[in-house]
Coordinates of C-alpha atoms in Angstrom, one line a residue:
X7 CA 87.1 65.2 108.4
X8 CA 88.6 62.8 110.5
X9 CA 86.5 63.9 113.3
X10 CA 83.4 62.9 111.6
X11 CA 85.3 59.4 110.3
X12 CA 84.5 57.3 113.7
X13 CA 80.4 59.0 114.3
X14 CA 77.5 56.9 113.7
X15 CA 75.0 57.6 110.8
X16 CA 72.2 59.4 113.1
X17 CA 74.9 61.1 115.1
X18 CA 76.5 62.5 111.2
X19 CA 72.7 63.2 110.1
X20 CA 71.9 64.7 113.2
X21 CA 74.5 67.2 112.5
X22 CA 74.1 67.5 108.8
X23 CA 70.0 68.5 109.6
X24 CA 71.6 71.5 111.8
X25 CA 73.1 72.6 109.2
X26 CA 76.5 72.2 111.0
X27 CA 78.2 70.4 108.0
X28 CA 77.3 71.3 104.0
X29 CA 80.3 70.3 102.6
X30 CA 80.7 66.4 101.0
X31 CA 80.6 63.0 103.1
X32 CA 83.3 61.0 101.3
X33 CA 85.1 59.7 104.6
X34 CA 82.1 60.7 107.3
X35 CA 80.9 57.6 109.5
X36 CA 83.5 55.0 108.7
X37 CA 82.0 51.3 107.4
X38 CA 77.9 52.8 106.6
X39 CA 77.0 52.8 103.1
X40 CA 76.4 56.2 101.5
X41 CA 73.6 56.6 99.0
X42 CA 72.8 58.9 96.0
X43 CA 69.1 60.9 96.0
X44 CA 66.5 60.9 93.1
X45 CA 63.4 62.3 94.4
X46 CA 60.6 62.9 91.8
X47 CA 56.5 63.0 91.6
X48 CA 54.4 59.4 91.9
X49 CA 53.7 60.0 88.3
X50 CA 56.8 59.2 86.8
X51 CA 58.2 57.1 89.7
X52 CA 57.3 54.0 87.9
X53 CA 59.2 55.2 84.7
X54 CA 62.3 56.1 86.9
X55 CA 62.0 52.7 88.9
X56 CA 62.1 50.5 85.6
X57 CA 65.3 52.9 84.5
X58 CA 67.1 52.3 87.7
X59 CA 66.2 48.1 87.2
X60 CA 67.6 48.2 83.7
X61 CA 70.6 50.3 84.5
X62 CA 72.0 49.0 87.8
X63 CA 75.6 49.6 87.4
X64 CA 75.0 53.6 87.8
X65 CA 71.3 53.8 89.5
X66 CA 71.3 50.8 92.2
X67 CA 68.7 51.1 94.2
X68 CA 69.0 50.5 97.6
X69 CA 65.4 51.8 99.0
X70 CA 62.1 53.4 97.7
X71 CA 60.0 55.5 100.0
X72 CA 56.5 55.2 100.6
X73 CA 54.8 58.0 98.0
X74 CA 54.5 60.9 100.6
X75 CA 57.0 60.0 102.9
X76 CA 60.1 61.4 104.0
X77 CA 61.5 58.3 106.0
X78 CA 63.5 55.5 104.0
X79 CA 62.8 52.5 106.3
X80 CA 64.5 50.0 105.3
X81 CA 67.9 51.5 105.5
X82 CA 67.4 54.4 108.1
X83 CA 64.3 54.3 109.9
X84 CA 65.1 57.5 111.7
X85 CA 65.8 59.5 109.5
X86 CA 64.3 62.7 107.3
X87 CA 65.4 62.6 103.2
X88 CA 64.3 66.1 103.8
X89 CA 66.4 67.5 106.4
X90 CA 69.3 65.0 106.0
X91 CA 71.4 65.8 103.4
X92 CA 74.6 68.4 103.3
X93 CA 73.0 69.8 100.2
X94 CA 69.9 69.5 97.9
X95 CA 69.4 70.3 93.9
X96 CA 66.5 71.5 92.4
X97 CA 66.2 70.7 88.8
X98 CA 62.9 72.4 87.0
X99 CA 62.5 71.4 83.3
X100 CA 65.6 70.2 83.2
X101 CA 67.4 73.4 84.4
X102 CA 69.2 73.8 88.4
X103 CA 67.1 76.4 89.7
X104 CA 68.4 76.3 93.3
X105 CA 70.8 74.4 96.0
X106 CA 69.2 74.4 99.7
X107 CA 70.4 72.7 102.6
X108 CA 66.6 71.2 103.6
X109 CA 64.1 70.6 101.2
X110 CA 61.0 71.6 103.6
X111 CA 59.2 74.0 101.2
X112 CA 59.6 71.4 98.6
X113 CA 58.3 68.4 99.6
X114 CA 55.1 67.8 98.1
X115 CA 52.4 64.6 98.9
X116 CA 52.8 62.8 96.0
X117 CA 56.8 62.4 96.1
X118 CA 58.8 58.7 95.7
X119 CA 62.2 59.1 96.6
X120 CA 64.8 56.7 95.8
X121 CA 68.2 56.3 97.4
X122 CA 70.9 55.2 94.8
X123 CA 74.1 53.3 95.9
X124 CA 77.3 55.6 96.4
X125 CA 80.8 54.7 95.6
X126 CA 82.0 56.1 98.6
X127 CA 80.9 53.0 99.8
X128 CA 84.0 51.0 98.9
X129 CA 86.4 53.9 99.5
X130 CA 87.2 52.9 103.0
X131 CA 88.2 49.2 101.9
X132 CA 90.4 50.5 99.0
X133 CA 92.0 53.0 102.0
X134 CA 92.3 49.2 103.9
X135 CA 94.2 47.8 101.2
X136 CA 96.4 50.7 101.4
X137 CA 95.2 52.4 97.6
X138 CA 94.9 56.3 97.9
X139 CA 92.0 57.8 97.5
X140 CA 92.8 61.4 96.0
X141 CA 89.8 63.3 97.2
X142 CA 89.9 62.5 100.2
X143 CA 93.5 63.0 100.1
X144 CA 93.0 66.5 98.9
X145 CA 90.1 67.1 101.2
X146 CA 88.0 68.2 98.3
X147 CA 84.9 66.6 96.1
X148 CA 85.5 63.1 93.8
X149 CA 86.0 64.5 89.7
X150 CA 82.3 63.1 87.7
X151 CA 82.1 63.2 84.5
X152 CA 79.2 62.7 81.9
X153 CA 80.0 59.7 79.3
X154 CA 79.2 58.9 75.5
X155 CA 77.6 55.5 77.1
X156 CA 74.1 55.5 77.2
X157 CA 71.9 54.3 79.2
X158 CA 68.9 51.8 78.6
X159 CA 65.8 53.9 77.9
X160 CA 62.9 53.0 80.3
X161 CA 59.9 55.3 79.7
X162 CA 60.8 58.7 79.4
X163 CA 63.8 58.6 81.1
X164 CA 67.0 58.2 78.7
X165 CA 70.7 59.9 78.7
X166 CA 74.2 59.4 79.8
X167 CA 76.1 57.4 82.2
X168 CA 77.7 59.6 84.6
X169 CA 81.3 58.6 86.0
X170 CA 83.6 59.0 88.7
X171 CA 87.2 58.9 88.8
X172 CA 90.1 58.0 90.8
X173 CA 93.3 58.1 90.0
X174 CA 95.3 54.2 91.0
X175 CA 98.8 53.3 91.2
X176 CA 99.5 50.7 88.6
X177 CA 100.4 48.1 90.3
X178 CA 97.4 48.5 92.4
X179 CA 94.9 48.6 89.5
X180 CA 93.7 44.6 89.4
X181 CA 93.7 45.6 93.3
X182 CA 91.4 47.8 93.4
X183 CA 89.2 46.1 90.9
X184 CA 88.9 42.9 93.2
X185 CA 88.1 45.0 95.7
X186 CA 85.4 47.3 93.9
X187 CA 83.9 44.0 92.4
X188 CA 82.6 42.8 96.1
X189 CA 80.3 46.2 96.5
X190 CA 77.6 45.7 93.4
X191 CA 74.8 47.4 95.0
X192 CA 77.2 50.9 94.9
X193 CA 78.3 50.4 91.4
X194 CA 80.5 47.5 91.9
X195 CA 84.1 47.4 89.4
X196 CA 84.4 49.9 87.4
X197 CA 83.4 50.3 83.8
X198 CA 86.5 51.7 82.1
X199 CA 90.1 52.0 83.0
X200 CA 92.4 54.1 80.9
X201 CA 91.9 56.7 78.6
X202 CA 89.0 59.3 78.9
X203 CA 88.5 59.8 75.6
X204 CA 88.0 56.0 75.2
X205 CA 84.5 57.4 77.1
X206 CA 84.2 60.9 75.2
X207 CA 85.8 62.2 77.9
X208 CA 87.4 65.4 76.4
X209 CA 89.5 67.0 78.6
X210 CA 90.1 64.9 82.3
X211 CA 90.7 68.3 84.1
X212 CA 87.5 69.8 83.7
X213 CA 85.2 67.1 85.5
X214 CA 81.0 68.1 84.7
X215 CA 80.3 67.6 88.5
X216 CA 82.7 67.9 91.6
X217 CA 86.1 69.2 91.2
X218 CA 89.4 68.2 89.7
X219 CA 92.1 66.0 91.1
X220 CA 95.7 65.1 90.5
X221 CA 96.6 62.6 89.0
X222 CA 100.6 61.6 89.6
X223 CA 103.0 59.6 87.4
X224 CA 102.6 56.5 87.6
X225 CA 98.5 56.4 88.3
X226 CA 96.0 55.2 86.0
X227 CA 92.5 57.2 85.7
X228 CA 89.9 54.8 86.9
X229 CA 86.3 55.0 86.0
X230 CA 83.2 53.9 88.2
X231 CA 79.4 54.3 87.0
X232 CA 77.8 56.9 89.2
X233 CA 74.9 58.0 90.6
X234 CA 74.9 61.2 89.7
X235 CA 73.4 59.6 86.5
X236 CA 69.7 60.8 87.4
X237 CA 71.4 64.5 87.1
X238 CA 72.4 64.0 83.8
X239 CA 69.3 62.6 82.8
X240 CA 67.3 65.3 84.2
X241 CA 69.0 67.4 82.2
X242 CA 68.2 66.4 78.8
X243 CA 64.3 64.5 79.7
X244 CA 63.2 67.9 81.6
X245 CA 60.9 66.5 84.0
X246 CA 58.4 69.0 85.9
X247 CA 60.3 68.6 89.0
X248 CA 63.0 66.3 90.2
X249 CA 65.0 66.9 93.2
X250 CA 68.2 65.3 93.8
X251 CA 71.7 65.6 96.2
X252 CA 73.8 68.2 95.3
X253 CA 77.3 65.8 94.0
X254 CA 79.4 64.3 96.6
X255 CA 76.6 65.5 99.1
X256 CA 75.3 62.3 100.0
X257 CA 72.7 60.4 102.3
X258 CA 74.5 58.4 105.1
X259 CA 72.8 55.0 106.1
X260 CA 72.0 53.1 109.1
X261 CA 73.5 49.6 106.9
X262 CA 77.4 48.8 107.4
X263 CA 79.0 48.4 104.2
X264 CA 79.7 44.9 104.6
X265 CA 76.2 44.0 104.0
X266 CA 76.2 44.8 100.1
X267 CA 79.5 43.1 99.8
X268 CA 79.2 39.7 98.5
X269 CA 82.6 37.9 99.2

């Protein structure tokens, strides 16, 4: 991974669209923001748009594509959603009916797609400030896991915040919140330190999305809103068609993180 740490966005899309690299970004092109992917049909783009508005702490949205087009211009002008991603879900009624690599042969005239701020964003600044980040550690996918907190209905679209989790030294817990706090447009501090049951989180090694990581004595589970949130709402509105990132598999911008900090 470390390879891929010191690339620029286009050179870390450009392989990603050879289909060199399917694994997560977490780490790839040091200091660029990472995004989430919600793609659905102009129909209900409006709907989802409204959600995102009245739910920014998981779903903030960073850019909305022209209906029909593939290129997010305001935060990479040269790039293809399409092609540009490590991996792609397709969710059908509700159900995941396939993972691809492009999503070529499902791109349709009328899609809106919306790029969603990452937490990966901030991961690098936490790594500054000497915090470990255990995924990364681990080389392996960040643990997400779906919450008892809903979300605010907007239309038709309604369900459960999703979560991520890193585990934090306790004496670097306040830390990391300062530090998380400066990024709102990629979920900003988290939304629950602490137990995971406080959250309806049953059982902490047995994540809904990603995989599992350790969690040592003397670390604290630390909970960020997520954008794997439109997932989880897929899954219980059933739209038609929605197609999304696989988790951890994320879109890699052409903006530096610094520019969604705001200290």
């Amino acid at each position: 991974m470390s390879e891929f740490a010191n690339m620029s966005p286009a050179e870390v899309r450009a392989i990603i669209r050879r289909n060199e690299w399917t694994k997560p970004t977490s780490g790839m092109a040091k200091g660029f923001t990472q995004a989430n992917l919600a793609i659905l049909r102009k129909d209900i783009a409006f709907d989802f748009l409204l959600f995102c508005q009245r739910n920014p702490k998981p779903c903030p949205v960073l850019d909305v594509t022209e209906a029909g087009s593939p290129v997010p211009r305001l935060v990479a002008p040269t790039a293809d959603i399409r092609t540009d991603i490590p991996k792609y879900r397709i969710y059908r009624q509700g159900e995941l009916v396939d993972e691809v690599t492009d999503i070529l042969h499902y791109w349709e005239d009328d899609m809106v797609a919306f790029l969603i701020g990452c937490s990966f964003t901030f991961e690098h600044p936490l790594m500054n400030s000497g915090i470990p980040v255990r995924h990364i550690e681990e080389n392996c996918n960040v643990a997400m896991y779906k919450t008892n907190i809903p979300c605010v209905k907007a239309g038709r679209f309604e369900g459960p915040v999703v979560v991520s989790m890193r585990p934090i030294p306790e004496k670097d817990v306040v830390r990391a919140v300062q530090i998380t706090s400066r990024f709102p447009s990629v979920h900003g501090a988290p939304i629950h330190i602490g137990n995971p049951a406080g959250i309806g989180i049953k059982d902490i090694d047995k994540p809904d999305f990603g995989d599992r990581v350790t969690i040592k004595p003397g670390e604290v589970p630390v909970f960020w809103a997520c954008g794997v949130t439109p997932q989880a709402v897929a899954m219980q509105i059933k739209p038609e068609l929605m197609i999304t990132h696989a988790p951890g598999h994320m879109f890699i911008t052409d903006v530096q993180d610094e520019k969604f900090s705001v200290l």
